[in-house]
Short mmCIF file of C-alpha atoms in Angstrom, two decimals:
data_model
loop_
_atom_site.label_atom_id
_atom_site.label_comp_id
_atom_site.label_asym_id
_atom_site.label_seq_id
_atom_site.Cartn_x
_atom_site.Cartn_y
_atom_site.Cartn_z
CA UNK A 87 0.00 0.00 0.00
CA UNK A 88 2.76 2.36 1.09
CA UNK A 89 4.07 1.77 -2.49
CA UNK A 90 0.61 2.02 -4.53
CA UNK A 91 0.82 5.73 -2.56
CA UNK A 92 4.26 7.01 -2.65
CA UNK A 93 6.30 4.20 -5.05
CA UNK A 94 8.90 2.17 -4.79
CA UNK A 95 12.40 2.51 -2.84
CA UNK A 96 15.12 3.46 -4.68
CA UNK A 97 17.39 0.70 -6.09
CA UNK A 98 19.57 0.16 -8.30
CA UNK A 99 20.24 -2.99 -11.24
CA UNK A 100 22.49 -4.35 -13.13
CA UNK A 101 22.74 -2.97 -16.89
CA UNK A 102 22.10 -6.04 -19.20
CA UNK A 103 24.03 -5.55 -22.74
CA UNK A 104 21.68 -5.66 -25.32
CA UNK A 105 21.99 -9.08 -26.80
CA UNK A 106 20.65 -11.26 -29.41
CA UNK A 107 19.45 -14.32 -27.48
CA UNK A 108 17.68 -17.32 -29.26
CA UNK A 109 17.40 -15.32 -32.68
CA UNK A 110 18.86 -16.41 -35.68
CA UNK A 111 20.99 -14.61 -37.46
CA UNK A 112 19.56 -13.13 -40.72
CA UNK A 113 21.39 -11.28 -43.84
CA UNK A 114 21.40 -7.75 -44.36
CA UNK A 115 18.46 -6.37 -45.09
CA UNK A 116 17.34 -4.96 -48.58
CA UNK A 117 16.84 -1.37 -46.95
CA UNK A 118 19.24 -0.23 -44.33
CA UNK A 119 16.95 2.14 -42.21
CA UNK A 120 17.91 4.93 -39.99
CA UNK A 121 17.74 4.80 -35.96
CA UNK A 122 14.97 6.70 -34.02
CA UNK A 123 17.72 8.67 -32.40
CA UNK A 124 18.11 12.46 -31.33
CA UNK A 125 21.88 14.02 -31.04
CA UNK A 126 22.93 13.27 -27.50
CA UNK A 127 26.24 13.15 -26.03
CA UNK A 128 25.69 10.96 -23.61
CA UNK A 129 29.91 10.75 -23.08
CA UNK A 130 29.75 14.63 -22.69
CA UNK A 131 26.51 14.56 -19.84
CA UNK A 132 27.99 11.46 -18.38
CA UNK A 133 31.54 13.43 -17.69
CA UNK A 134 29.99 16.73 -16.88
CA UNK A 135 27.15 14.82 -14.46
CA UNK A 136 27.87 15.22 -10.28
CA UNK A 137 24.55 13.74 -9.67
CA UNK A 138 25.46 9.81 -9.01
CA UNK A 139 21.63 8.79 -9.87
CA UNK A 140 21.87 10.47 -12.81
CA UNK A 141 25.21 9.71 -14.19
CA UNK A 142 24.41 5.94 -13.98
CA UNK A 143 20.89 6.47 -15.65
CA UNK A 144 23.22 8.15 -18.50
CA UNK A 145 25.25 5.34 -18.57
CA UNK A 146 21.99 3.16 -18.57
CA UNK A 147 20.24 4.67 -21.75
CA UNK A 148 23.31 5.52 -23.70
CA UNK A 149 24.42 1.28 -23.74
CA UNK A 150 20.50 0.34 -24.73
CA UNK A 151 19.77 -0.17 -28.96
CA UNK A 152 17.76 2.31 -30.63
CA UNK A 153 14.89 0.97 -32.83
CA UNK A 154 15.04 1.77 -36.52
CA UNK A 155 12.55 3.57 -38.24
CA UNK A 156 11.21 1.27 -40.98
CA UNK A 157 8.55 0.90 -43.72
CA UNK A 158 5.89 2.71 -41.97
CA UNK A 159 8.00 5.85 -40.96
CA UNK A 160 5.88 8.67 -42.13
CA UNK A 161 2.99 7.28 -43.11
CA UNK A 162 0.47 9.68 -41.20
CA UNK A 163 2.90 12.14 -41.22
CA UNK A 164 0.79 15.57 -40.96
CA UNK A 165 -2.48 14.07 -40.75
CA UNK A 166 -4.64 15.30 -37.64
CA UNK A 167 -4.63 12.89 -34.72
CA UNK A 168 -7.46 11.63 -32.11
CA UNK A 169 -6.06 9.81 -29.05
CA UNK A 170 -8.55 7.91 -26.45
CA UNK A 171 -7.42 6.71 -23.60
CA UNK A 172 -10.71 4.19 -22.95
CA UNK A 173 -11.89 4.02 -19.02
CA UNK A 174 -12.51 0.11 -18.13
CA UNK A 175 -12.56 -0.64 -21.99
CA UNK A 176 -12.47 -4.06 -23.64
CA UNK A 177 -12.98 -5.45 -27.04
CA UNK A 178 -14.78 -8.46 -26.02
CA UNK A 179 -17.96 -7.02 -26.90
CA UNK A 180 -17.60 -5.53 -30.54
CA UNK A 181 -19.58 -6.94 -33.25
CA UNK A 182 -20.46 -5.67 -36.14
CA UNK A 183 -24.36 -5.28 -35.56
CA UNK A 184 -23.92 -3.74 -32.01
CA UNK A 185 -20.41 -1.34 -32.12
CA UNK A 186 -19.81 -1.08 -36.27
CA UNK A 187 -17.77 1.73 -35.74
CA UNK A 188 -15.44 -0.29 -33.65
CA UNK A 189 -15.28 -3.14 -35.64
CA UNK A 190 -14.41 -1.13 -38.90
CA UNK A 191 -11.35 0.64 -37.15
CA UNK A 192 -10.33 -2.50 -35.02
CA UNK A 193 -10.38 -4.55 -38.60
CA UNK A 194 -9.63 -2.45 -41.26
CA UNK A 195 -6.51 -0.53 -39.53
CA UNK A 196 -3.45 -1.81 -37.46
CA UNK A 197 -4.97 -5.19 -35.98
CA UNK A 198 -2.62 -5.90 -33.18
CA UNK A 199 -3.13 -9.61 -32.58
CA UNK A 200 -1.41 -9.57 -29.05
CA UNK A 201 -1.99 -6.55 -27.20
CA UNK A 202 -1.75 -6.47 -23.29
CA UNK A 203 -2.93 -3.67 -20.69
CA UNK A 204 -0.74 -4.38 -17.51
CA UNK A 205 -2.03 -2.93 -13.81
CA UNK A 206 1.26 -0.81 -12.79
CA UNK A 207 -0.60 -0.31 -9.29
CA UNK A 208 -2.33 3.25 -9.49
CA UNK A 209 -5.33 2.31 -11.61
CA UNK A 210 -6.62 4.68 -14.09
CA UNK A 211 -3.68 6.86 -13.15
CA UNK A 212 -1.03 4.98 -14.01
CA UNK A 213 -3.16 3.49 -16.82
CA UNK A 214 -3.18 6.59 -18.15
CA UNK A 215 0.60 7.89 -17.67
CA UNK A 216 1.73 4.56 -19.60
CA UNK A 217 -0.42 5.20 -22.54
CA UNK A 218 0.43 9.13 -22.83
CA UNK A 219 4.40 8.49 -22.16
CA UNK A 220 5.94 5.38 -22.69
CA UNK A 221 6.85 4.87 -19.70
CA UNK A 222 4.79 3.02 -16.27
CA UNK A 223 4.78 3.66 -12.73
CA UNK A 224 3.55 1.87 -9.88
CA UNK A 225 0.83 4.94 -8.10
CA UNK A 226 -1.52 7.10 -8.89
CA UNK A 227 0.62 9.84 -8.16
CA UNK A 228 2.10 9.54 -11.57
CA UNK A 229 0.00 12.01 -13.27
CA UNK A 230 0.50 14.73 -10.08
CA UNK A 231 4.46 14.10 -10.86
CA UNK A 232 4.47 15.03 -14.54
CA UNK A 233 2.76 18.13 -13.84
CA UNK A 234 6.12 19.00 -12.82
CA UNK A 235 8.83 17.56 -14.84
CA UNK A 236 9.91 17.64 -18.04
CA UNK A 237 8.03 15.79 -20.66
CA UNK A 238 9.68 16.34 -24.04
CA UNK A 239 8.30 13.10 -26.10
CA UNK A 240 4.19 12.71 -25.36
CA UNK A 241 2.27 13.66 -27.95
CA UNK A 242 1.21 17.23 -26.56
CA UNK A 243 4.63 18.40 -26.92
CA UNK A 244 5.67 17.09 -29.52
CA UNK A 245 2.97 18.27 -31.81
CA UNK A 246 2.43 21.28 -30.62
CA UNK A 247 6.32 22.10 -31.32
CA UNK A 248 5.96 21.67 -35.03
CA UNK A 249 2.55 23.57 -35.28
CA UNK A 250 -0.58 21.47 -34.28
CA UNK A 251 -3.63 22.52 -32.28
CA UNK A 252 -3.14 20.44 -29.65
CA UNK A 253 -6.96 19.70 -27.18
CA UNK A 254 -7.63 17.27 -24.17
CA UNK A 255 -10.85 16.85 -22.44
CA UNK A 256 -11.82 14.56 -19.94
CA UNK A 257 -16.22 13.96 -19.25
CA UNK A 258 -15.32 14.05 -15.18
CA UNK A 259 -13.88 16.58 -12.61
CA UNK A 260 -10.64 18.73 -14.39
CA UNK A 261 -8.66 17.86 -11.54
CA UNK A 262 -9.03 14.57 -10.54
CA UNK A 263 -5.69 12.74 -9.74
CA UNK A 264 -4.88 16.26 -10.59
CA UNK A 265 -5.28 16.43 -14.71
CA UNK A 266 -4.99 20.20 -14.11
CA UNK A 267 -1.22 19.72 -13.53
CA UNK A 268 -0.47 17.32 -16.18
CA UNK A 269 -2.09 17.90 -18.89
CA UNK A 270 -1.38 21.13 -19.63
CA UNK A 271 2.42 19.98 -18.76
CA UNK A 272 1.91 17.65 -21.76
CA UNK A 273 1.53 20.30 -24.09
CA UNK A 274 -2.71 20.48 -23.97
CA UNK A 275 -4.87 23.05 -23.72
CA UNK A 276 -7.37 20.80 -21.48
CA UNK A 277 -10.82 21.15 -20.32
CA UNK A 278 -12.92 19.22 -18.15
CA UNK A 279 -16.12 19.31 -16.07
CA UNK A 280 -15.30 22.52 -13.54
CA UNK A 281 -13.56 23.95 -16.14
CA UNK A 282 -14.61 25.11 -19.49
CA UNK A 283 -16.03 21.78 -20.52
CA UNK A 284 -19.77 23.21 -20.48
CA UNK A 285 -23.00 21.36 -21.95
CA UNK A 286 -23.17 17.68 -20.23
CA UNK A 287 -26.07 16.52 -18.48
CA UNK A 288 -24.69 16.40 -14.52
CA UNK A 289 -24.90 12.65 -13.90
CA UNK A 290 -22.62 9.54 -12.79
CA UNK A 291 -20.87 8.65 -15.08
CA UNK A 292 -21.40 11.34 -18.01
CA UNK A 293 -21.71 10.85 -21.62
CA UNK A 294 -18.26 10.30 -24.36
CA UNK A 295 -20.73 11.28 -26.42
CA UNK A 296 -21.63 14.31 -25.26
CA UNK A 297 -17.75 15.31 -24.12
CA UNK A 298 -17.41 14.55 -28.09
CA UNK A 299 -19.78 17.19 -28.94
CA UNK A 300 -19.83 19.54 -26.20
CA UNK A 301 -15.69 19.52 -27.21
CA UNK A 302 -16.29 20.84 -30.71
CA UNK A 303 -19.04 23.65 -29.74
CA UNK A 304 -16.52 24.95 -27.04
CA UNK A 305 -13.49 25.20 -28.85
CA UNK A 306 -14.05 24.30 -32.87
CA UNK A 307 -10.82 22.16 -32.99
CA UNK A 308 -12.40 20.68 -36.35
CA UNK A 309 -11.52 23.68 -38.29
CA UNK A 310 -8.11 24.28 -36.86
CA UNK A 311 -6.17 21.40 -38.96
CA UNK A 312 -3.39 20.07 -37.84
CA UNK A 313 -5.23 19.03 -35.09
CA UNK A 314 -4.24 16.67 -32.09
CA UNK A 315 -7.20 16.39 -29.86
CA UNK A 316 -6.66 14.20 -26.82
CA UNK A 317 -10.05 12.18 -24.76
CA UNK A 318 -9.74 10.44 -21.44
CA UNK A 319 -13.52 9.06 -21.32
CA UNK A 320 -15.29 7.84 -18.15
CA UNK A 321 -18.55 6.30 -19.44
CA UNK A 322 -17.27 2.91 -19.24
CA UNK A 323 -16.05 3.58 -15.19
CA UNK A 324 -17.83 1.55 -12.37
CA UNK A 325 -20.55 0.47 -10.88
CA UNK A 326 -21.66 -1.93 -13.66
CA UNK A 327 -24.86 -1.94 -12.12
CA UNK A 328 -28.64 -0.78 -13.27
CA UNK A 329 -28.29 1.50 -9.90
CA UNK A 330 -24.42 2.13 -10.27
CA UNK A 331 -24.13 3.74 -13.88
CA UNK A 332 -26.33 5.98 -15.59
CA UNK A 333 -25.04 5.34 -19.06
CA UNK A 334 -25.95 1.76 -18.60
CA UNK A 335 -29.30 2.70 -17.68
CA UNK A 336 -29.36 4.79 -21.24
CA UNK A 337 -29.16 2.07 -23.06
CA UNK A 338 -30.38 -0.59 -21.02
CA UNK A 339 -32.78 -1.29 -24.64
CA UNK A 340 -29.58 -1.93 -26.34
CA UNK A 341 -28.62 -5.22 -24.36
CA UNK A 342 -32.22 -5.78 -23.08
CA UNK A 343 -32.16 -9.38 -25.04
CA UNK A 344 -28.36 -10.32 -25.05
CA UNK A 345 -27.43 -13.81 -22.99
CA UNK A 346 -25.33 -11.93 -20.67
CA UNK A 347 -25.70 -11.65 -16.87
CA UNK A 348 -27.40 -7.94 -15.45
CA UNK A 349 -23.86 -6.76 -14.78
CA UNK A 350 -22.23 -7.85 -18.07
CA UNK A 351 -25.55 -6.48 -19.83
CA UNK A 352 -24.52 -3.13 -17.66
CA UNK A 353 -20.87 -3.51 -18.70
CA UNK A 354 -22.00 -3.38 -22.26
CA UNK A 355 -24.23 -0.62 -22.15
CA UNK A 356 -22.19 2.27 -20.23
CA UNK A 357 -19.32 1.41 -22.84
CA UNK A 358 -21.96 2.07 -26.02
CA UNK A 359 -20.89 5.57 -25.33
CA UNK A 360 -17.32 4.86 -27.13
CA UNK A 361 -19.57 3.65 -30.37
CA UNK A 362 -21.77 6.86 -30.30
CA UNK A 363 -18.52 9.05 -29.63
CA UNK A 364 -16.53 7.84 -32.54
CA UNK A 365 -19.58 6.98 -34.98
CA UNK A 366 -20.14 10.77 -33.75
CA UNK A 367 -16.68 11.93 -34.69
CA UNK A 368 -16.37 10.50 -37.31
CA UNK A 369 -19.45 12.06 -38.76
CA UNK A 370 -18.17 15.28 -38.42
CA UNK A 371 -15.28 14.67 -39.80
CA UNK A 372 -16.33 12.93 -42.62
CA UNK A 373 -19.09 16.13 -43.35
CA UNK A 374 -15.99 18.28 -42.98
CA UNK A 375 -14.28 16.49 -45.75
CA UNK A 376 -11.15 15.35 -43.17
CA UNK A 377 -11.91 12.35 -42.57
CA UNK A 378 -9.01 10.86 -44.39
CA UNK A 379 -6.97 13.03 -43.00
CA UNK A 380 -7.04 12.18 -39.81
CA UNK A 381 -5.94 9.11 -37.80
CA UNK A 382 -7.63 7.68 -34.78
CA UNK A 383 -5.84 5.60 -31.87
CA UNK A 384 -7.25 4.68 -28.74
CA UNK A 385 -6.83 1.78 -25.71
CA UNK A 386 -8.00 1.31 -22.25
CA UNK A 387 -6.34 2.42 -18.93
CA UNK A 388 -7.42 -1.17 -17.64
CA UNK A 389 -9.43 -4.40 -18.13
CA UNK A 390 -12.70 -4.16 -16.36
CA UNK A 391 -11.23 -5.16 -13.08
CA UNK A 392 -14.47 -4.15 -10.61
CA UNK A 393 -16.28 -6.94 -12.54
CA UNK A 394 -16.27 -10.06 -10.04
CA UNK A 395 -14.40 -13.13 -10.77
CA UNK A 396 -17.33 -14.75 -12.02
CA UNK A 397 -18.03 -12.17 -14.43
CA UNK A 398 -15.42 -11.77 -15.39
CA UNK A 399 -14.69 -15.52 -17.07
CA UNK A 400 -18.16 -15.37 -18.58
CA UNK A 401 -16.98 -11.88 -20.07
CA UNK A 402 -13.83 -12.98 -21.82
CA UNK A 403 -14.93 -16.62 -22.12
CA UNK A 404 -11.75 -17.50 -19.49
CA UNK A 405 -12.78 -19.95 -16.21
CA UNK A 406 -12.94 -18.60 -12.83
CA UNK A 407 -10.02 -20.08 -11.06
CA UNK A 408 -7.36 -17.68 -10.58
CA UNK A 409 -8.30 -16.10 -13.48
CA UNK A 410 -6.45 -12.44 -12.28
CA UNK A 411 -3.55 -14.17 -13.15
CA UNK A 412 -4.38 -15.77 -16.53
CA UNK A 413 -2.59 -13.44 -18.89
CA UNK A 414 -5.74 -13.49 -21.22
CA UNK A 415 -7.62 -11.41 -19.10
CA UNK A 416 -4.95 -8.86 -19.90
CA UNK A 417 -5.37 -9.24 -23.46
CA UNK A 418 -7.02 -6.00 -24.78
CA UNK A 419 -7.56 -3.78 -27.89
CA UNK A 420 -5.39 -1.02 -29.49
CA UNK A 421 -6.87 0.94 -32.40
CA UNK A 422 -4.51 2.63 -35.42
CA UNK A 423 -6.74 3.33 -37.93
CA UNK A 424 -7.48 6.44 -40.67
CA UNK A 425 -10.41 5.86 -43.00
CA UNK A 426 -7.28 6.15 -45.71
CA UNK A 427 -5.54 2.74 -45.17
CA UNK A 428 -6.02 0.58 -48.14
CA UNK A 429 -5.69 -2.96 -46.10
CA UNK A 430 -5.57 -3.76 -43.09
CA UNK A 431 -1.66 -4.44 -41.18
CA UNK A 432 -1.84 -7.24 -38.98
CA UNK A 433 0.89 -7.54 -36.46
CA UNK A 434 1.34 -10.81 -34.00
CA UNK A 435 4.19 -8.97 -31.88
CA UNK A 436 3.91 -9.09 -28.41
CA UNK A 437 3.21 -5.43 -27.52
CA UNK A 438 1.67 -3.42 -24.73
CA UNK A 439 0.09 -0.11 -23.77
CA UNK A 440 4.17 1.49 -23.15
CA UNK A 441 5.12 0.89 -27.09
CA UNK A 442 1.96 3.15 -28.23
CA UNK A 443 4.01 6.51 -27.99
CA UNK A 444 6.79 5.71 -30.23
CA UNK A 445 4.89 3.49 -32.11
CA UNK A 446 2.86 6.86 -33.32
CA UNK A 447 5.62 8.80 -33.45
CA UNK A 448 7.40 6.83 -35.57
CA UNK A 449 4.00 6.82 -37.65
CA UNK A 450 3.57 10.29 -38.13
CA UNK A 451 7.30 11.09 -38.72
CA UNK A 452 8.12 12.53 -35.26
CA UNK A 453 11.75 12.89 -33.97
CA UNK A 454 12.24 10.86 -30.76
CA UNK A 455 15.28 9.21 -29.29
CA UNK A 456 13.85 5.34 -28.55
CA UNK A 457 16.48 4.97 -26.31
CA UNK A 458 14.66 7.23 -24.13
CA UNK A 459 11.07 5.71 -23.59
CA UNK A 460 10.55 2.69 -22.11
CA UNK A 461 8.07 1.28 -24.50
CA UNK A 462 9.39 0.45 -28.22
CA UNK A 463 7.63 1.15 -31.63
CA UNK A 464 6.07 -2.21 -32.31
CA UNK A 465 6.10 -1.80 -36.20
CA UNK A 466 10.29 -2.00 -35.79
CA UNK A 467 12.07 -5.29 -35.96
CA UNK A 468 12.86 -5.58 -32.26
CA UNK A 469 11.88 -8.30 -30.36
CA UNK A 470 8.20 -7.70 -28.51
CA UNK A 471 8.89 -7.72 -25.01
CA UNK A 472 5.29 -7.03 -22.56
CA UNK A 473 5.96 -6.64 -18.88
CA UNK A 474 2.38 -7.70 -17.34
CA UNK A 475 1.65 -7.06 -13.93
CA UNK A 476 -1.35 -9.38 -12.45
CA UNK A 477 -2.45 -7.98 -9.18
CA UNK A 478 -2.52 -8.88 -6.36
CA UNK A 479 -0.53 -11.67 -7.06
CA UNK A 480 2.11 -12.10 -9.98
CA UNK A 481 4.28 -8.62 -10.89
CA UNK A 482 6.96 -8.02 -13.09
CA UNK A 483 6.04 -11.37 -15.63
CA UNK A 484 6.54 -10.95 -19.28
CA UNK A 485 5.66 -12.24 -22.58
CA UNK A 486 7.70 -12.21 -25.19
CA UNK A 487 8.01 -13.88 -28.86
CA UNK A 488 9.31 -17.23 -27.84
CA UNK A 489 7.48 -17.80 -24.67
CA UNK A 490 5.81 -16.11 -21.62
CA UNK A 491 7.01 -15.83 -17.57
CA UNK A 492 5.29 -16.34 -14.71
CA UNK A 493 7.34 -15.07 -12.14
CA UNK A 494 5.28 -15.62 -8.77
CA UNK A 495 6.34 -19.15 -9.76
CA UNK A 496 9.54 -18.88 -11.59
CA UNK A 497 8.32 -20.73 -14.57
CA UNK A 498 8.73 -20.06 -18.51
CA UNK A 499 6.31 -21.49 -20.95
CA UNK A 500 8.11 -21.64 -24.63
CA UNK A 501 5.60 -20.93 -27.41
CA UNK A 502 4.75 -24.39 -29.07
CA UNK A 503 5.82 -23.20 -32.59
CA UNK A 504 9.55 -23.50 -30.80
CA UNK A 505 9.79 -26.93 -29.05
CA UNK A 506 12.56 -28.67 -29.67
CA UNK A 507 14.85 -26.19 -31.17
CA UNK A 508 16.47 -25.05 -27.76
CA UNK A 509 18.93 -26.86 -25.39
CA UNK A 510 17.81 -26.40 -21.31
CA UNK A 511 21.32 -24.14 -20.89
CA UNK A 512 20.00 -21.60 -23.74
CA UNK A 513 16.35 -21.15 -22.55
CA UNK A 514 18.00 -20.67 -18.87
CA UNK A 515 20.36 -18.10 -20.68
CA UNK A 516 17.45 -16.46 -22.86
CA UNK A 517 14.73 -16.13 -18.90
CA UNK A 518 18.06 -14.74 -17.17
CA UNK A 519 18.48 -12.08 -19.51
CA UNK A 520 14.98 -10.93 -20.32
CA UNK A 521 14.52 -10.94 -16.46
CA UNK A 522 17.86 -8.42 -15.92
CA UNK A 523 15.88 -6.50 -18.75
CA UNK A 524 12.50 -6.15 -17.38
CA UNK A 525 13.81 -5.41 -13.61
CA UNK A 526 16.31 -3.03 -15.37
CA UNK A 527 12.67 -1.22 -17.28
CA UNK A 528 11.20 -1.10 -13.39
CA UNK A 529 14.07 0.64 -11.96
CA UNK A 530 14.71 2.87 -14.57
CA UNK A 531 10.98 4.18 -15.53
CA UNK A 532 9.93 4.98 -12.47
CA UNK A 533 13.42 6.73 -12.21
CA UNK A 534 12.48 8.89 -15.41
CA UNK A 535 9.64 10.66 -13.30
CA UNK A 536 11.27 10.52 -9.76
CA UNK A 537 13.87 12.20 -10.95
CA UNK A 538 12.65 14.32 -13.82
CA UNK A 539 15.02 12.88 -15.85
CA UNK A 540 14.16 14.08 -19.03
CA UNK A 541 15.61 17.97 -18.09
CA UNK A 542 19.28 16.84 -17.57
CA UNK A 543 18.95 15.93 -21.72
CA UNK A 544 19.03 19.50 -22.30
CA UNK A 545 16.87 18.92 -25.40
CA UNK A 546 15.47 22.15 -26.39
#
């Protein structure tokens, strides 16, 4: 608990060498592609640096790989951007008849085929602060902390430096777990209930729809291209209850006849709002003749975690036992999409809510040093590495390509696809190193905030 409030200790890890374990080695590549790197002397800071803390997380970033940019560099480069961050959200109940707007941008954009949320430990918070930055922390104090520190790479900033409008809202209180602070730190003009976001009927939760709306009338962002407008929705928050959510009693006719339990029936309903926002958005857009112009992405904070256990597994089709730490439950949806993607891109890398950042920026032709974020662009050819937290029980597992880690029990499951092509000694070798990598991610990310990091680059 002490931790949830105020975050870990301070410690320190070994710095693994990038290596090359259990892959095999391929020719050179047709294209030779650049790195996703900014010009930093790390020898020069590292020299120069006094602070001990600091100097080693110099050392620590300068020995780590950049990813390279790649075929999809550029690809929405100036197009306007729409970034949800989803309260409670999962994709278990699009279909085509009920959320079509869902289902066209879940299947006709990026598809990622294994895409994880992980609980860092301060909820929607935290949730949040991964999705926005790259980087996790274990409390909800995260988004209180970048109010304050430098915060060079989110999208905010980085848009806003070469010209965009750049809008967030949020359908609840402006400064709860103190948005006020962040947000605005993140390079938004924001707005929420208390504070310019006017026109929403006063009830618990309030509509995505009408923050949708009510977002356009206040400020017009639709007819300020480039635009980056930025939504952290609450519809989809708890109680999934008749009594508990008033969007669920909205459209209580929606799920009337589904063969669903009252609370999954509630579940459903508070989280139609996402359909009506987009199918809302996208309207306008579409009327304003931008449509194609302008790329959506969006994820949850978190699975649906106040459902019970029960509920859960008849949810997600998982059973009951244990099933907080079956790694399915963790298995949710991350939308890519514009309406001006020929095909669809499927992509089967491991990959979690931390590799959205430079995953976009890498998209719309943003410079970024991928050294510095946590998360990696999942469209590059490094390995897919998730680091899934189950509480209460299992933290700090992983999944990667070849297998996944349980490590409340110490145990690694290799994919089946790769039985038999490993000796004992190099799957030992392969869980050694990836666990010196993830603990070396925990220390270091939550070091990023703690210690505003980011200002000692002297990027500006």
């Amino acid at each position: 608990l002490t931790q949830l409030v105020f975050g870990a200790p301070e410690t320190t890890v070994e710095h693994p060498i990038d290596k090359d374990i259990l892959n095999e080695s391929s020719s050179e590549p047709e294209i030779v592609y650049d790195d996703n790197v900014m010009d930093i002397d790390f020898d020069a800071l590292i020299e120069n640096e006094s602070n001990s803390t600091i100097k080693d997380m110099h050392k620590y970033f300068s020995t780590l790989t950049p990813t390279k940019q790649n075929e999809y560099t550029g690809m929405f480069k100036g197009k306007n951007l729409i970034y949800l961050t989803l309260e409670g959200f999962s994709p278990e109940f699009i279909t085509p008849e009920l959320t079509p707007t869902l289902y066209k941008m879940s299947n006709e954009g990026f598809v990622f085929e294994n895409y994880y949320n992980s609980l860092w430990g301060g909820s929607t918070a935290s949730g949040e602060y991964s999705n926005v930055t790259g980087n996790f922390y274990n409390a909800a104090n995260c988004l209180r902390k970048s109010g304050s520190t430098k915060q060079p790479f989110v999208l905010g900033n980085q848009m806003k430096k070469i010209g965009y409008k750049t809008y967030a809202y949020h359908n609840n209180t402006y400064t709860y777990y103190t948005r006020n602070l962040s947000h605005p730190n993140f390079g938004y003009s924001y707005k929420g209930i208390g504070n310019g976001l006017t026109g929403l009927k006063s009830c618990w939760p309030r509509s995505d729809y009408e923050m949708a709306v009510e977002s356009i009338n206040v400020d017009n962002w639709i007819s300020e291209t480039p635009f980056h407008v930025y939504y952290m929705t609450v519809s989809g928050h708890c109680n999934y209850t008749w009594n508990g959510n008033q969007m669920s009693v909205r459209h209580r006719d929606i799920v009337r006849d589904m063969d669903y339990s009252e609370n999954i029936k509630a579940y459903i309903a508070c989280n139609y709002e996402v359909e009506l926002m987009l199918a809302e958005l996208v309207r306008q857009l579409d009327e304003k003749g931008i449509l194609d112009d302008t790329v959506f992405v969006m994820t949850a904070d978190h699975y649906p975690y106040a459902l019970e256990d029960d509920e859960l597994a008849e949810l997600y089709g998982l059973p009951e036992s244990r099933i907080r730490d079956n790694f399915d439950l963790y298995r949710n949806g991350l939308i890519i999409w514009s309406s001006s993607m020929k095909a669809p891109v499927k992509v089967s890398k491991p990959c979690s809510s931390i590799d959205i950042l430079p995953t976009v920026s890498n998209l719309f032709g943003l410079e970024y040093d991928s050294r510095l974020i946590t998360g990696k662009d999942i469209l590059s050819d490094s390995e897919g590495l998730v680091i899934l937290n189950c509480l209460p029980s299992g933290s700090w597992n992983w999944i990667t390509d070849k297998g996944s880690y349980k490590a409340w029990k110490h145990e690694f499951t290799l994919n089946p696809e790769f039985e038999g092509q490993y000796t004992e000694e190099q799957l030992d070798e392969y869980v050694d190193y990836i666990n010196k990598v993830v603990s070396a991610k925990q220390v270091y990310s939550l070091k990023i905030l703690d210690k505003n990091y980011y200002k000692y680059l002297k990027l500006d």
